[in-house]
Coordinates of C-alpha atoms in Angstrom, one line a residue:
X188 CA -115.3 202.1 68.5
X189 CA -118.9 201.4 67.8
X190 CA -120.1 204.6 69.6
X191 CA -117.6 206.5 67.5
X192 CA -118.9 204.9 64.3
X193 CA -122.5 205.7 65.2
X194 CA -121.8 209.3 66.0
X195 CA -119.5 209.7 63.0
X196 CA -122.1 208.2 60.6
X197 CA -124.8 210.5 61.9
X198 CA -122.6 213.6 62.2
X199 CA -121.2 213.3 58.7
X200 CA -124.7 213.3 57.1
X201 CA -125.0 217.1 57.0
X202 CA -121.7 217.5 55.1
X203 CA -122.4 214.7 52.7
X204 CA -125.8 216.0 51.7
X205 CA -124.7 219.6 51.6
X206 CA -121.6 219.0 49.5
X207 CA -123.0 216.2 47.3
X208 CA -120.1 213.9 48.2
X209 CA -122.5 211.0 48.4
X210 CA -122.6 211.1 44.6
X211 CA -118.9 210.3 44.4
X212 CA -117.8 206.7 44.3
X213 CA -116.6 205.3 47.6
X214 CA -113.6 203.0 47.9
X215 CA -113.6 199.6 46.4
X216 CA -114.7 197.8 43.3
X217 CA -118.4 198.4 44.0
X218 CA -118.0 202.1 44.9
X219 CA -119.0 201.5 48.5
X220 CA -119.6 204.6 50.5
X221 CA -119.7 204.0 54.2
X222 CA -121.5 206.4 56.4
X223 CA -125.1 207.7 56.7
X224 CA -125.0 209.3 53.3
X225 CA -124.6 206.0 51.5
X226 CA -128.4 205.4 51.2
X227 CA -128.9 208.9 49.9
X228 CA -126.0 208.4 47.4
X229 CA -127.7 205.3 46.1
X230 CA -131.0 207.1 45.7
X231 CA -129.3 209.9 43.9
X232 CA -127.7 207.6 41.5
X233 CA -131.1 206.0 40.9
X234 CA -132.7 209.3 40.0
X235 CA -129.9 211.2 38.3
X236 CA -128.5 208.4 36.2
X237 CA -131.6 206.4 35.9
X238 CA -129.9 203.1 36.8
X239 CA -130.3 201.1 40.0
X240 CA -126.6 200.1 40.8
X241 CA -126.1 196.5 40.1
X242 CA -129.7 195.9 39.1
X243 CA -129.1 196.1 35.4
X244 CA -132.4 197.9 34.9
X245 CA -132.8 201.2 33.1
X246 CA -135.4 203.4 34.8
X247 CA -137.0 206.4 33.1
X248 CA -137.4 209.5 35.2
X249 CA -140.1 212.0 34.1
X250 CA -139.3 215.6 33.4
X251 CA -140.6 218.2 35.8
X252 CA -143.3 219.3 33.3
X253 CA -144.3 215.7 32.4
X254 CA -147.9 215.0 32.8
X255 CA -147.1 211.3 33.0
X256 CA -145.8 211.5 36.6
X257 CA -147.8 209.0 38.5
X258 CA -148.7 209.2 42.2
X259 CA -146.8 206.0 43.0
X260 CA -144.6 206.3 46.0
X261 CA -141.5 205.6 44.0
X262 CA -142.2 208.3 41.5
X263 CA -142.9 210.8 44.2
X264 CA -139.6 210.0 45.8
X265 CA -137.7 210.3 42.5
X266 CA -139.4 213.6 41.8
X267 CA -138.7 214.8 45.3
X268 CA -135.0 214.1 45.0
X269 CA -134.9 216.1 41.7
X270 CA -136.4 219.2 43.3
X271 CA -134.3 218.6 46.4
X272 CA -131.1 218.9 44.4
X273 CA -132.2 220.8 41.3
X274 CA -131.4 217.9 39.0
X275 CA -132.6 216.9 35.5
X276 CA -134.0 220.3 34.7
X277 CA -136.0 220.7 37.9
X278 CA -135.4 223.9 39.9
X279 CA -134.1 223.5 43.4
X280 CA -137.2 223.7 45.5
X281 CA -136.8 222.3 49.0
X282 CA -140.4 222.9 50.2
X283 CA -141.7 221.1 47.2
X284 CA -139.3 218.2 47.7
X285 CA -140.4 217.9 51.3
X286 CA -144.0 217.9 50.3
X287 CA -143.4 215.1 47.8
X288 CA -141.5 213.1 50.4
X289 CA -144.5 213.6 52.8
X290 CA -146.9 212.5 50.2
X291 CA -144.9 209.4 49.4
X292 CA -144.5 208.6 53.1
X293 CA -148.2 208.9 53.6
X294 CA -148.6 206.2 50.9
X295 CA -146.2 203.9 52.8
X296 CA -142.9 204.7 51.1
X297 CA -140.1 203.6 53.5
X298 CA -137.3 205.4 51.6
X299 CA -139.4 208.6 51.8
X300 CA -139.7 208.2 55.6
X301 CA -135.9 207.8 55.7
X302 CA -135.4 210.9 53.7
X303 CA -137.7 212.9 55.9
X304 CA -135.7 211.6 58.9
X305 CA -132.5 212.8 57.3
X306 CA -134.0 216.2 56.5
X307 CA -135.2 216.8 60.0
X308 CA -131.8 215.6 61.3
X309 CA -129.8 218.3 59.5
X310 CA -132.5 220.9 59.0
X311 CA -132.7 220.8 55.2
X312 CA -136.0 222.2 53.9
X313 CA -137.5 221.9 57.4
X314 CA -136.5 223.2 60.8
X315 CA -133.9 221.0 62.5
X316 CA -135.8 218.7 64.8
X317 CA -134.2 215.5 66.1
X318 CA -137.4 214.3 67.7
X319 CA -139.1 214.4 64.2
X320 CA -136.0 212.8 62.7
X321 CA -136.3 209.9 65.2
X322 CA -140.0 209.6 64.6
X323 CA -139.6 209.1 60.8
X324 CA -136.5 206.8 61.3
X325 CA -138.5 204.6 63.7
X326 CA -141.4 204.4 61.3
X327 CA -139.1 203.3 58.4
X328 CA -137.3 200.8 60.7
X329 CA -140.4 199.3 62.1
X330 CA -141.7 199.0 58.5
X331 CA -138.8 196.7 57.8
X332 CA -136.6 199.0 55.8
X333 CA -133.0 197.7 56.3
X334 CA -131.1 201.1 55.9
X335 CA -133.4 202.6 58.6
X336 CA -132.9 199.5 60.9
X337 CA -129.2 200.0 60.5
X338 CA -129.3 203.7 61.2
X339 CA -131.6 203.2 64.3
X340 CA -129.0 200.7 65.5
X341 CA -126.4 203.4 65.2
X342 CA -128.5 205.7 67.3
X343 CA -128.8 203.2 70.1
X344 CA -125.1 202.3 69.9
X345 CA -124.0 206.0 70.1
X346 CA -126.7 207.3 72.4
X347 CA -127.7 209.8 69.8
X348 CA -131.2 211.2 70.6
X349 CA -132.0 208.0 72.6
X350 CA -130.6 206.4 75.7
X351 CA -127.5 204.4 74.9
X352 CA -128.6 200.8 74.7
X353 CA -126.1 198.3 73.2
X354 CA -128.6 195.4 73.3
X355 CA -131.2 197.4 71.3
X356 CA -128.4 198.5 68.9
X357 CA -127.5 194.9 68.2
X358 CA -131.1 193.9 67.8
X359 CA -131.6 196.5 65.1
X360 CA -128.3 195.5 63.4
X361 CA -129.5 191.9 63.5
X362 CA -132.8 192.8 61.8
X363 CA -131.0 194.7 59.1
X364 CA -128.4 192.0 58.7
X365 CA -131.1 189.3 58.3
X366 CA -132.7 191.4 55.7
X367 CA -129.5 191.3 53.7
X368 CA -128.1 194.8 54.5
X369 CA -124.3 194.6 54.2
X370 CA -123.4 197.6 56.4
X371 CA -125.1 195.8 59.4
X372 CA -123.7 192.4 58.4
X373 CA -120.1 193.7 58.4
X374 CA -120.6 195.4 61.7
X375 CA -122.2 192.3 63.3
X376 CA -119.1 190.3 62.1
X377 CA -116.9 192.8 63.8
X378 CA -118.9 192.8 67.0
X379 CA -118.9 189.0 67.2
X380 CA -115.2 188.9 66.4
X381 CA -114.4 191.3 69.3
X382 CA -117.2 190.3 71.7
X383 CA -118.6 193.8 71.7
X384 CA -122.2 193.8 72.9
X385 CA -122.5 190.1 72.1
X386 CA -120.6 187.0 73.3
X387 CA -117.4 186.6 71.4
X388 CA -118.1 184.0 68.7
X389 CA -115.7 183.7 65.8
X390 CA -117.9 181.3 63.9
X391 CA -120.7 183.9 64.0
X392 CA -118.2 186.5 63.0
X393 CA -117.3 184.5 59.9
X394 CA -120.9 183.9 59.1
X395 CA -121.7 187.6 59.1
X396 CA -118.6 188.6 57.2
X397 CA -119.5 186.0 54.6
X398 CA -123.0 187.5 54.3
X399 CA -121.6 191.0 54.0
X400 CA -119.1 189.9 51.3
X401 CA -121.7 188.1 49.2
X402 CA -124.8 190.1 49.8
X403 CA -123.2 193.6 49.6
X404 CA -119.7 193.2 48.2
X405 CA -118.4 195.0 51.4
X406 CA -114.6 195.4 50.9
X407 CA -114.0 195.5 54.7
X408 CA -115.7 192.1 54.9
X409 CA -113.6 190.7 52.1
X410 CA -110.4 191.4 54.1
X411 CA -111.8 190.3 57.5
X412 CA -113.1 187.1 56.0
X413 CA -109.8 186.5 54.3
X414 CA -107.9 186.9 57.6
X415 CA -110.2 184.3 59.3
X416 CA -109.7 181.8 56.5
X417 CA -106.0 182.3 56.8
X418 CA -105.9 181.8 60.5
X419 CA -108.6 179.1 60.7
X420 CA -110.4 181.0 63.5
X421 CA -114.1 180.3 63.7
X422 CA -113.9 177.5 61.1
X423 CA -111.7 175.6 58.8
X424 CA -108.4 177.0 57.6
X425 CA -107.9 177.4 53.8
X426 CA -105.1 179.4 52.2
X427 CA -107.0 179.2 48.9
X428 CA -110.1 180.8 50.4
X429 CA -108.0 183.4 52.1
X430 CA -106.2 184.2 48.9
X431 CA -109.6 184.5 47.1
X432 CA -111.0 187.1 49.5
X433 CA -107.8 189.0 49.9
X434 CA -107.6 189.3 46.1
X435 CA -110.9 191.1 46.2
X436 CA -109.9 193.3 49.1
X437 CA -106.5 194.3 48.0
X438 CA -107.6 197.1 45.7
X439 CA -108.7 199.2 48.7
X440 CA -106.8 197.9 51.7
X441 CA -103.0 198.2 51.8
X442 CA -102.9 195.5 54.6
X443 CA -104.8 193.2 52.3
X444 CA -102.3 193.8 49.5
X445 CA -99.5 192.7 51.8
X446 CA -101.5 189.5 52.9
X447 CA -102.4 188.8 49.3
X448 CA -98.7 188.9 48.3
X449 CA -97.7 186.7 51.2
X450 CA -100.4 184.2 50.4
X451 CA -99.3 184.2 46.7
X452 CA -96.0 182.8 47.7
X453 CA -97.7 179.8 49.4
X454 CA -99.8 178.8 46.4
X455 CA -98.8 177.3 43.1
X456 CA -99.1 179.4 39.9
X457 CA -101.9 177.0 38.7
X458 CA -103.9 177.5 41.9
X459 CA -103.4 181.2 41.8
X460 CA -104.6 181.4 38.2
X461 CA -107.7 179.3 39.1
X462 CA -108.5 181.5 42.0
X463 CA -107.9 184.7 40.0
X464 CA -110.4 183.5 37.4
X465 CA -112.9 182.7 40.2
X466 CA -112.5 186.2 41.7
X467 CA -112.9 187.8 38.2
X468 CA -116.1 185.8 37.7
X469 CA -117.4 186.9 41.1
X470 CA -116.9 190.5 40.1
X471 CA -118.5 189.9 36.7
X472 CA -121.6 188.2 38.1
X473 CA -121.9 190.3 41.2
X474 CA -125.3 191.9 41.8
X475 CA -125.6 193.6 45.2
X476 CA -128.8 192.5 47.0
X477 CA -129.0 196.0 48.5
X478 CA -130.1 197.4 45.1
X479 CA -133.6 196.2 46.0
X480 CA -133.6 198.6 48.9
X481 CA -133.3 201.8 46.8
X482 CA -136.9 202.5 46.1
X483 CA -139.9 200.4 47.1
X484 CA -143.5 201.1 48.2

């Protein structure tokens, strides 16, 4: 399963970038978009809309003729994305976009390194070159950029451009997960739950699902966490906690809807109302930690 996920995430990148589907909302209350295009989708929202999702901060993007464009790495990445996609009045100019990414990467921008890796991977604006793609991906990952750590884990899990090495894959997922990256956290929960590449440990699975749910609002983690609370595997059993997490998962997962309805029958109306208010408050206050990964020096 994990090899299939890795190859699918990498293989779908070309279509997502070319079609622009990464701009569309993914499933779930937080618009999650699984797959290798999700980082690019977040970056595009950042530059096109001017809002870092969940961060509550309005960010001004300069016009292509603006003399106020600074040489900060973040501004260079923003500008590169605009020329990459011909957005906000900028003409589509792939060579110029690549040049801006290179300039940002030379100044230490980890997102720029990730973007260069993606461009070499699919041959957008540069000749397709998987060795260069891997070079830039490793630089971003070794610099501590969680989306790159996660993507490098996928490479080792799937044996894509590198020798398949499950232990290295897990080590990169762990690095990304410890840095608060929800995609890796959810995957680590699944690996520990199934004993895939790691010893089976349901308490660790529950821990990583909880991190993915709270750090990243991952809808898959909502449902998996709810199931563990309901069964009592890997920790205490609580129908109330199961109901809470399934209530968050049910909007995207038909199986969660069924479990939510079954749990509803086991709880009193008063308890359900309290938990529904708690879930609504969670959604209202939720601020994804991954928003800090969008652009940074």
